[in-house]
Amino acid sequence: MSIAALLVLVAPPLDQGWALKLPPRWNPWAPLDVREAPNLVTPFKLWRLQADTELCRMALASSPLKYARVPDSAPVAGCPLENSVRISASDLAFNSSFIATCELAVAFALFEQHGLQPAAQQVFGQRVARIEHLGSFACRNIGGSQRRSQHASANALDIAGFRLADGRRITLARDWTGDGEEARFLRLVRDAACEHFNVILGPDYNAAHRDHFHLDMGLFRMCR
Ligand SMILES: [Zn+2]
């Protein structure tokens, strides 16, 4: 949780009347609108979505994501899916559809609109047309540990590369190293992801992430 979220939590008045005077994008109790530029209150609004299915659906509805609700279920024993959606497209395409918790889906939508696409415009002067991912839901533990991975609840997404509007491909496996514009773009993308997801692990973290960004909405915060 961010410092902003903590501040709001410990703010004394239980009466939320003071917040009603704020514009919605600065009002921590107003629904999150993905189209609005993120600000200090956004991490708190995003955090609230975990516990509030209805609020999360309202935020999703403000995004360009094409999705279908996934009924709460346990497709694999020990790995229940709750408050999840299957995402098939956004303002860009995916190599395949994927399941995501509602909160992860909203974080992705913020990242796409306010981080990824601006980075592509800045470096290449064009949009990302397609994301190549390696999957989100996998019933497993974190490598070499007894702890469940965020992938076990579809609360994590692994992204391996991007295709620009002109067809050019950028992959972490090939383009992370070096000082070309591809590498500059990938670092901008990593830094932008760190503003919207809770945990971001990439090639700088370890060899297991040499070819993808791991993005999740678990309890920890890490940007590597
Ligand atoms: Zn991962």
GROMACS .gro file of C-alpha atoms and ligand atoms in nm, residues 135-136 140 149 151 156-159 201 209 212-216, ligand 1:
model
   17
  135GLY     CA    1   0.002  -1.619  -1.956
  136SER     CA    2  -0.153  -1.515  -1.628
  140ARG     CA    3   0.185  -2.311  -0.889
  149SER     CA    4   0.256  -1.751  -0.682
  151HIS     CA    5  -0.026  -1.657  -1.090
  156ALA     CA    6  -0.017  -1.180  -1.227
  157LEU     CA    7   0.063  -1.138  -1.596
  158ASP     CA    8   0.389  -1.214  -1.778
  159ILE     CA    9   0.463  -0.993  -2.081
  201LEU     CA   10   1.018  -0.826  -1.203
  209HIS     CA   11   1.288  -1.317  -1.586
  212HIS     CA   12   0.959  -1.123  -1.964
  213PHE     CA   13   0.814  -0.870  -1.721
  214HIS     CA   14   0.625  -1.031  -1.434
  215LEU     CA   15   0.350  -0.790  -1.324
  216ASP     CA   16   0.132  -0.865  -1.022
  225ZN      ZN   17   0.505  -1.419  -1.366
   0.00000   0.00000   0.00000
